[in-house]
Short mmCIF file of C-alpha atoms in Angstrom, two decimals:
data_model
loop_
_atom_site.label_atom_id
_atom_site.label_comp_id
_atom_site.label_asym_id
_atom_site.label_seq_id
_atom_site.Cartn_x
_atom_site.Cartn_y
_atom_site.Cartn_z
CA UNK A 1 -1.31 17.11 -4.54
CA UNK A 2 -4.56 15.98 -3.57
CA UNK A 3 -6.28 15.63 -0.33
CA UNK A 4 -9.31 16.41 1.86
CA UNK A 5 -9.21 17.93 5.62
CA UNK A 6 -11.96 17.40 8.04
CA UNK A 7 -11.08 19.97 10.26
CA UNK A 8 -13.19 18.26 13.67
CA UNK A 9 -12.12 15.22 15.15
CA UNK A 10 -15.47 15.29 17.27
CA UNK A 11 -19.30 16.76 16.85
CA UNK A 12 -21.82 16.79 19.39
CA UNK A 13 -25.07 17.66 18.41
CA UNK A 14 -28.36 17.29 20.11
CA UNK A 15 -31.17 14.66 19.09
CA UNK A 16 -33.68 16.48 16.69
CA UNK A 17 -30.97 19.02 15.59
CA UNK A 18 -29.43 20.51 12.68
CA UNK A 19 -25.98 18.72 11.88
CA UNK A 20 -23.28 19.49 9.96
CA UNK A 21 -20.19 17.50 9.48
CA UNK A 22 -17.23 19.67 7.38
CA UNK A 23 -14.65 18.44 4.84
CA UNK A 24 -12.73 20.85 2.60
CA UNK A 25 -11.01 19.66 -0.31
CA UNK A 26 -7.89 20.41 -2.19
CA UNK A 27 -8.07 18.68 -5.71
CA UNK A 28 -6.19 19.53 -9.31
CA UNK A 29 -8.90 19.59 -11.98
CA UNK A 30 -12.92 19.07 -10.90
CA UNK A 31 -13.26 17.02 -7.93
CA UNK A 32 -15.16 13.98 -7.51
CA UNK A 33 -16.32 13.98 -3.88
CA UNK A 34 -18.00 11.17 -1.58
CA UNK A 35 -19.04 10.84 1.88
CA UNK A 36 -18.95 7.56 3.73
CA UNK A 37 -20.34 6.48 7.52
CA UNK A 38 -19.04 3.71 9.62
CA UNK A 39 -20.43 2.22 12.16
CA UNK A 40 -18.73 0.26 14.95
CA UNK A 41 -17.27 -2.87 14.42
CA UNK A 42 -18.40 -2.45 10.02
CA UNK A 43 -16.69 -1.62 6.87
CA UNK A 44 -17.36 1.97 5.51
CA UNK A 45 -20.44 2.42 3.76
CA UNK A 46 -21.64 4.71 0.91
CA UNK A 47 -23.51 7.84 1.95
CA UNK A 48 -23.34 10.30 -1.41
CA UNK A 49 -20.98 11.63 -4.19
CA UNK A 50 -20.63 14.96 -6.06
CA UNK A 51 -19.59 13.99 -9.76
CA UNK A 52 -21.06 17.12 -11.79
CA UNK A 53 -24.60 18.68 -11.67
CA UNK A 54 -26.52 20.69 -8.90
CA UNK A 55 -24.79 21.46 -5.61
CA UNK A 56 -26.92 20.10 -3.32
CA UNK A 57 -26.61 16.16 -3.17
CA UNK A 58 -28.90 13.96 -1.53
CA UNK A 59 -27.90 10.70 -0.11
CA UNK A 60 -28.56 7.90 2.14
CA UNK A 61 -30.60 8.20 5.80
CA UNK A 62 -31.33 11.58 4.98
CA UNK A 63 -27.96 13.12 4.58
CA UNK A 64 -27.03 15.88 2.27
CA UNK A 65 -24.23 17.68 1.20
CA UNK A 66 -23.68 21.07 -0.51
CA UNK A 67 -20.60 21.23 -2.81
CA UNK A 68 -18.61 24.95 -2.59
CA UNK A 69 -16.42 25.49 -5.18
CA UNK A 70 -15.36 29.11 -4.10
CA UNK A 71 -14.33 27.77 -0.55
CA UNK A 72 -13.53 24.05 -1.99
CA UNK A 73 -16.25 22.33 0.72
CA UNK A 74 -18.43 19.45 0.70
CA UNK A 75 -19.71 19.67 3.91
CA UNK A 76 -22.25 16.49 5.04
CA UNK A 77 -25.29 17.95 6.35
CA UNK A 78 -29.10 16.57 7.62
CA UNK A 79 -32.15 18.90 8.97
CA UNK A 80 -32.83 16.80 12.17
CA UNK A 81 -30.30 13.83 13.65
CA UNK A 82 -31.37 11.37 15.08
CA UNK A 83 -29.28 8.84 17.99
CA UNK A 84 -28.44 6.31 15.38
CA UNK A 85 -26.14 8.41 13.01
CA UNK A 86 -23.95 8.42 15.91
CA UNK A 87 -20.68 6.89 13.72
CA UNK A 88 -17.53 7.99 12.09
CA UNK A 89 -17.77 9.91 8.98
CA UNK A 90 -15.71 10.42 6.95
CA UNK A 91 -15.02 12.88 3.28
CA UNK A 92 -12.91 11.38 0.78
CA UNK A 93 -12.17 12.81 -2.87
CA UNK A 94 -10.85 11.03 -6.41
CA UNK A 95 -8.86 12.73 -9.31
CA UNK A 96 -10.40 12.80 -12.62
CA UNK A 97 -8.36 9.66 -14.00
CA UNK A 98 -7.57 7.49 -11.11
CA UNK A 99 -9.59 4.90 -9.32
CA UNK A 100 -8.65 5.32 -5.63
CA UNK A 101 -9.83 7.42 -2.87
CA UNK A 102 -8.08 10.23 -0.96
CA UNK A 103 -9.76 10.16 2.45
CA UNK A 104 -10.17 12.15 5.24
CA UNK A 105 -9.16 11.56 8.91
CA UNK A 106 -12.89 11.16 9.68
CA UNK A 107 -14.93 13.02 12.37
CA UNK A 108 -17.23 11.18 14.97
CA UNK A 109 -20.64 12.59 15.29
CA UNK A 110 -22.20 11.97 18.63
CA UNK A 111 -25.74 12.75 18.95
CA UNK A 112 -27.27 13.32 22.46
CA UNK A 113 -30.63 12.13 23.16
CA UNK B 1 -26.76 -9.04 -3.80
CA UNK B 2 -23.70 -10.07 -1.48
CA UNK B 3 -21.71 -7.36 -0.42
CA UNK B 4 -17.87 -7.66 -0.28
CA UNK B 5 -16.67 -11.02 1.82
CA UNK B 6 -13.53 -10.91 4.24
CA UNK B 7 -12.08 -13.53 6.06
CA UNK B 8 -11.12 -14.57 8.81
CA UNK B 9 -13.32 -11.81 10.96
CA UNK B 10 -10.27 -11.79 14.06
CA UNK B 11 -7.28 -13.32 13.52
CA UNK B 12 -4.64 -13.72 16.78
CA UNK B 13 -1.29 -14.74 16.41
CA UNK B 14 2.16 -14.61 17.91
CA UNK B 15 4.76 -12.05 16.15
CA UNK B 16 6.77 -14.14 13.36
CA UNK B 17 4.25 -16.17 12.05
CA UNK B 18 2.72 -15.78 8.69
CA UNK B 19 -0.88 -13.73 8.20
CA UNK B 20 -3.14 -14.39 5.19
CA UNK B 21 -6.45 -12.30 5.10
CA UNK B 22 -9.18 -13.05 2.14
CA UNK B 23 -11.43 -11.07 -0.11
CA UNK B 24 -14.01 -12.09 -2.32
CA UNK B 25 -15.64 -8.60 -4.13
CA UNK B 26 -18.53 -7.83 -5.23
CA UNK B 27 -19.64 -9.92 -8.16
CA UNK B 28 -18.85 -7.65 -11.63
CA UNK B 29 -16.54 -4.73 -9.46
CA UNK B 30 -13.50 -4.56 -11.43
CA UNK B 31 -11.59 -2.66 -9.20
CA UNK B 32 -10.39 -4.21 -5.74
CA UNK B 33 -8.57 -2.34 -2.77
CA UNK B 34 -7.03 -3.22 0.46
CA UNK B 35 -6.97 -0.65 3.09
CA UNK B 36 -5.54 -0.54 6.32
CA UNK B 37 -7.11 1.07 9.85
CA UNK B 38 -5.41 2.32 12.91
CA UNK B 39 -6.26 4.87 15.38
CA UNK B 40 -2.87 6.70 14.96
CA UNK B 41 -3.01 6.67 11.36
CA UNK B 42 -6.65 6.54 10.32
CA UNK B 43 -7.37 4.61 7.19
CA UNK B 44 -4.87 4.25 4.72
CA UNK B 45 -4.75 2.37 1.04
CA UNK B 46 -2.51 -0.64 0.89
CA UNK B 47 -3.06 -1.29 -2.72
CA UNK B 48 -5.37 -1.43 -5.66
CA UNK B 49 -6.27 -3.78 -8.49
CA UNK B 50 -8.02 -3.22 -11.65
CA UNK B 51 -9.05 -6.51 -13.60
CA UNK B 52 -6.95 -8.23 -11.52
CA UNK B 53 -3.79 -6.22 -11.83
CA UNK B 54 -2.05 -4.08 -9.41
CA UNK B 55 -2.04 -0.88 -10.49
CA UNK B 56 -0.69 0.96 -7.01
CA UNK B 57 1.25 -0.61 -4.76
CA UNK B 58 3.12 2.43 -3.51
CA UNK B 59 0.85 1.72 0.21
CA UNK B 60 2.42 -1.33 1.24
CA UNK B 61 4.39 -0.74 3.96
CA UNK B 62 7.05 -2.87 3.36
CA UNK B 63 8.11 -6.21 1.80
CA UNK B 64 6.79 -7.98 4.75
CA UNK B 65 3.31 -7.40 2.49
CA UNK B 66 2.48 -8.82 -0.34
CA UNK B 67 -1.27 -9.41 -2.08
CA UNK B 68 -2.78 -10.96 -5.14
CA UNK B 69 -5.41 -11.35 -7.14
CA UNK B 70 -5.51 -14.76 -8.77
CA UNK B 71 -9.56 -14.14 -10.45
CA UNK B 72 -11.74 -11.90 -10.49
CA UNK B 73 -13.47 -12.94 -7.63
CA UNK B 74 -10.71 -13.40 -4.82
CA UNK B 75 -7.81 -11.39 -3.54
CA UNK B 76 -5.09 -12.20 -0.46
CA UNK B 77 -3.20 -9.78 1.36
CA UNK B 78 0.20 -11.70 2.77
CA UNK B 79 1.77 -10.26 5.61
CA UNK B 80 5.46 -12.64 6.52
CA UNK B 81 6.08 -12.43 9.08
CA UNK B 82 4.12 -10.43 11.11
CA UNK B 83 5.15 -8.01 13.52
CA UNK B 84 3.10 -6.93 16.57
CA UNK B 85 2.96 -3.20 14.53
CA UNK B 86 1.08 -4.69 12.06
CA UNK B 87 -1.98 -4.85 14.52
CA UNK B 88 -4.82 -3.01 12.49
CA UNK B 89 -8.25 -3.50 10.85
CA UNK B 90 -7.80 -4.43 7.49
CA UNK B 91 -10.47 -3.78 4.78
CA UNK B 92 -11.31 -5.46 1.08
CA UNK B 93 -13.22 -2.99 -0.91
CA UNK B 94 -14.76 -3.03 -4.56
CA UNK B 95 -16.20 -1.10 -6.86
CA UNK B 96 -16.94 -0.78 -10.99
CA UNK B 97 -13.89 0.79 -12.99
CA UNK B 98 -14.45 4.48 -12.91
CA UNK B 99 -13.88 7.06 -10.80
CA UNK B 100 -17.51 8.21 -9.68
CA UNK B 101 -18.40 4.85 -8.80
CA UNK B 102 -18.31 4.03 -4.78
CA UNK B 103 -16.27 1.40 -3.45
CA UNK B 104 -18.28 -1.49 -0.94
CA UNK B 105 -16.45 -2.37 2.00
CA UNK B 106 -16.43 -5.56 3.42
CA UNK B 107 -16.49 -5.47 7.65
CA UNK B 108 -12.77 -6.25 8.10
CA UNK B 109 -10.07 -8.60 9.80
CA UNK B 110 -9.42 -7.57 13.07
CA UNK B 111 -5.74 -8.53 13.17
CA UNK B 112 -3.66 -8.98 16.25
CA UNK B 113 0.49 -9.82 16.89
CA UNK B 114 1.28 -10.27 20.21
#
């Protein structure tokens, strides 16, 4: 079976801070692995995606995320965070094969001026 | 580029009646997906065509639901009749065939059964 857990329903974080948003995976054969945002009242949007390659991925606004195979994480990561990625995030993964999206339960990041 | 188009935006209507929410994707996405949003159940796939054909239905909550693509650039999703449970955002999302491509999501309907 496939899925993704994102263990926090809720992150605070302070304005000029280190965030980090987790997801862990659990996936049958390599994962693909993608991280969306949504902001109130808007569809989903595209952040970044691990297909294959380096670890570290570098996406939209900033945002990171470091792909673990030995503890099966793609955590969503940026150095300082600033008020306005205040949203809903949320991990979602994709079987080698299929077309759709297993997502996550999402986690919404509030970040305190 | 135009991103994905739903319509209507909010849509009110009494329990019973008949609910028909509109997608147009992403011009060249081959793949189309409905998706529904609650609080209590977070965001969940309805169903997903590729080149215009369903490939997985198994989301639909019942036959109350029904969706099609007639083209490649519009898809329905049928809900008959409604029932005040069926009160949820519901999102139109495309993307190229292939796994490691990202799907677009249009803003959603808004839907409401009182």
């Amino acid at each position: 079976a496939q899925s993704v857990a994102q263990p926090e329903d809720q992150v605070n974080v302070a304005e000029g801070n280190p965030l980090t948003v987790k997801c862990t995976y659990s996936v049958s054969g390599n994962p693909y692995l993608f991280w969306y945002v949504q902001y109130p009242n808007r569809g989903l949007q595209f952040l970044l995606k691990y297909i294959t390659g380096d670890n570290l991925v570098k996406g939209s606004y900033g945002f990171e995320a470091e792909f673990n195979k030995s503890q099966t994480s793609f955590h969503l990561k940026k150095p300082s965070a600033l008020v306005s990625d205040s949203a809903l995030y949320f991990c979602a993964s994709a079987q080698s094969g299929a077309n759709n999206l297993f997502f996550g339960t999402g986690t919404r990041l509030t970040v305190i001026p | 580029d135009a991103g994905v188009i739903q319509s209507p935006r909010h849509e009110v209507t009494e329990m019973g009646q008949e609910v028909t929410l509109r997608c147009k994707p992403i011009s060249g996405h081959n793949s189309l997906f409905w998706y529904r949003q609650t609080m209590m159940r977070g965001l969940e796939l309805l169903i997903y065509f590729n080149n215009n054909v369903p490939i997985d239905d198994s989301g639909m909550p019942e036959d109350r639901f029904s969706a099609k693509m007639p083209n490649a650039s519009f898809s329905t999703l049928k809900i008959q009749p409604s029932e005040p449970r069926d009160s949820a955002v519901y999102f139109c999302a495309s993307s190229r065939t292939g796994v490691n491509q990202p799907q677009h999501f249009g803003d959603g309907t808004r839907l409401s059964i009182l």
